[in-house]
XYZ file of C-alpha atoms in Angstrom:
187
model
C -64.454 -76.380 -32.078
C -61.168 -77.883 -30.975
C -58.265 -79.702 -32.685
C -56.844 -82.794 -32.925
C -54.963 -82.217 -29.573
C -58.183 -82.727 -27.656
C -59.025 -85.894 -28.937
C -59.732 -88.629 -26.350
C -61.325 -91.605 -25.899
C -65.190 -91.353 -25.627
C -65.373 -87.988 -27.329
C -68.304 -87.428 -29.421
C -67.518 -85.223 -32.892
C -69.709 -84.409 -35.539
C -67.854 -85.934 -38.633
C -69.162 -86.124 -42.280
C -72.848 -85.233 -41.101
C -73.050 -87.891 -38.476
C -72.128 -88.374 -34.839
C -69.178 -90.556 -34.040
C -67.701 -91.775 -30.927
C -63.798 -91.853 -30.786
C -62.928 -95.422 -29.366
C -59.606 -95.494 -29.859
C -56.865 -93.219 -30.844
C -53.386 -92.939 -31.429
C -50.782 -89.889 -32.587
C -47.975 -90.789 -34.720
C -45.168 -88.974 -35.716
C -43.453 -90.245 -38.283
C -39.753 -89.430 -38.588
C -40.468 -87.784 -42.190
C -43.597 -85.889 -42.718
C -45.992 -84.293 -40.395
C -47.756 -85.862 -37.449
C -51.316 -87.308 -37.573
C -53.855 -88.790 -35.376
C -55.395 -92.340 -36.308
C -58.602 -92.973 -34.788
C -61.339 -95.540 -34.513
C -64.874 -94.091 -34.676
C -68.021 -95.627 -34.013
C -71.166 -93.940 -35.499
C -73.771 -93.305 -32.987
C -76.374 -93.559 -35.584
C -75.806 -96.915 -37.670
C -73.057 -98.653 -34.752
C -70.770 -98.922 -37.667
C -66.986 -98.569 -36.828
C -64.652 -96.820 -39.349
C -60.631 -95.807 -39.122
C -60.078 -92.629 -40.169
C -56.657 -90.499 -40.194
C -56.670 -87.065 -39.254
C -53.899 -84.573 -40.044
C -52.375 -82.883 -36.918
C -53.922 -79.739 -36.153
C -57.014 -80.258 -37.918
C -60.144 -78.635 -36.985
C -62.914 -81.094 -35.088
C -66.573 -80.286 -34.033
C -67.048 -82.098 -30.542
C -70.691 -82.590 -29.367
C -71.974 -81.765 -26.070
C -73.209 -85.170 -24.806
C -74.259 -85.997 -21.106
C -74.137 -89.574 -19.281
C -76.950 -90.203 -17.472
C -77.751 -93.088 -15.192
C -80.857 -95.067 -16.245
C -82.434 -98.288 -15.039
C -83.394 -101.267 -17.378
C -87.106 -102.185 -17.033
C -88.186 -104.408 -19.790
C -88.150 -105.111 -23.480
C -91.149 -104.874 -25.721
C -91.811 -104.885 -29.352
C -90.746 -101.186 -29.737
C -87.423 -101.807 -27.932
C -85.808 -101.774 -24.623
C -87.286 -99.533 -21.869
C -85.553 -97.298 -19.218
C -86.111 -95.374 -16.106
C -84.135 -92.169 -15.511
C -82.719 -92.543 -11.727
C -83.365 -88.657 -11.232
C -86.457 -87.844 -12.714
C -88.347 -91.111 -12.982
C -88.921 -90.131 -16.428
C -89.197 -93.740 -19.143
C -87.585 -93.588 -22.438
C -87.750 -96.053 -25.271
C -84.499 -97.040 -27.193
C -83.866 -99.124 -30.336
C -82.293 -102.059 -30.283
C -79.284 -101.079 -32.284
C -78.545 -98.089 -29.879
C -77.519 -100.884 -26.932
C -74.231 -102.597 -27.147
C -74.703 -106.069 -25.530
C -78.307 -106.342 -24.852
C -78.092 -109.761 -24.192
C -76.065 -109.534 -21.169
C -78.397 -106.982 -19.694
C -81.168 -108.161 -16.882
C -84.014 -106.295 -15.582
C -83.375 -103.769 -12.972
C -79.839 -102.929 -14.013
C -78.290 -99.746 -13.874
C -76.573 -98.821 -17.091
C -75.478 -95.158 -18.470
C -77.205 -93.920 -21.674
C -75.363 -91.076 -23.653
C -77.720 -88.268 -24.548
C -76.980 -85.388 -26.840
C -77.041 -82.171 -24.644
C -78.595 -79.879 -27.376
C -81.416 -81.843 -28.879
C -82.094 -84.387 -25.733
C -81.871 -87.635 -27.988
C -80.474 -90.662 -26.611
C -77.515 -91.461 -28.664
C -76.409 -95.086 -27.000
C -76.597 -97.251 -24.046
C -73.306 -98.584 -22.436
C -73.362 -101.440 -19.606
C -71.244 -101.482 -16.424
C -67.759 -102.794 -17.343
C -68.764 -106.178 -15.816
C -71.780 -107.686 -14.820
C -72.609 -110.626 -12.567
C -75.043 -112.965 -13.912
C -76.571 -116.730 -12.887
C -75.730 -119.628 -15.001
C -79.118 -121.441 -16.082
C -77.890 -124.153 -18.112
C -74.302 -125.430 -18.027
C -73.350 -128.998 -19.840
C -71.330 -131.061 -17.720
C -67.643 -130.935 -17.783
C -65.949 -133.982 -19.143
C -62.895 -135.042 -17.437
C -60.038 -135.542 -19.807
C -61.003 -132.936 -22.396
C -58.646 -130.667 -21.585
C -56.140 -130.886 -24.201
C -56.410 -127.407 -25.328
C -58.660 -124.438 -23.716
C -60.855 -126.368 -21.139
C -63.930 -124.311 -21.937
C -67.704 -124.931 -22.066
C -70.519 -122.709 -23.474
C -73.261 -122.072 -20.736
C -76.344 -119.827 -20.797
C -76.495 -116.922 -18.386
C -80.155 -115.956 -17.100
C -80.121 -112.934 -19.630
C -80.180 -115.224 -22.318
C -76.363 -114.714 -23.612
C -73.954 -117.730 -24.241
C -70.529 -117.330 -22.642
C -67.502 -119.485 -22.817
C -66.333 -120.380 -19.194
C -63.988 -122.949 -17.639
C -65.072 -126.563 -16.902
C -65.773 -126.453 -13.285
C -68.784 -123.723 -13.714
C -72.230 -125.710 -13.458
C -75.762 -124.200 -13.504
C -76.952 -122.033 -10.357
C -73.462 -120.553 -9.792
C -73.179 -116.755 -10.431
C -70.249 -115.469 -12.856
C -68.635 -112.278 -13.244
C -68.993 -111.088 -17.138
C -66.942 -108.260 -18.924
C -69.416 -106.584 -21.276
C -66.557 -105.090 -23.237
C -65.089 -108.504 -24.338
C -68.104 -110.832 -23.543
C -65.348 -112.984 -21.376
C -66.168 -115.001 -18.126
C -63.829 -113.006 -15.579
C -64.530 -115.041 -12.160
C -66.782 -116.792 -10.006
C -69.152 -114.681 -7.726
C -69.564 -116.245 -4.145
């Protein structure tokens, strides 16, 4: 058991008979009335994000989780297959447990959050940045720069990303997996 003072980003709690991960929180102390904590909770079973307000000092029930390094192997009709980097055990995850699955390429290292009590995988997290090769890019049209000069390209994993006009096919780019934004060209 813990209180709202122990809330931090990434904490997994048992709330309303479901497991939620805290993605954002803000402690608010208004001039009048009691303090409270505003949170954004992401359900680890359905993927839904809800806003919730906890009164200050309320008891919360954290769940013990472990983050383990896995390597993405392949995708089949059952879902995504991963291999544990330490024990070489293979596990299969459903598509809804993997965020940003279209940014993963085979052989990539990811972190899987596992419930330490039941040994069940809860979610899969990609690294903050991935390097992908552009497989298809339309040519940038000169003079088409009135607003934001961006174009849509397709990368080797199949995802479509908005990039500046100077990016061409065959170049490697770095993509932020949290926002799906182009970061920079990789040399």
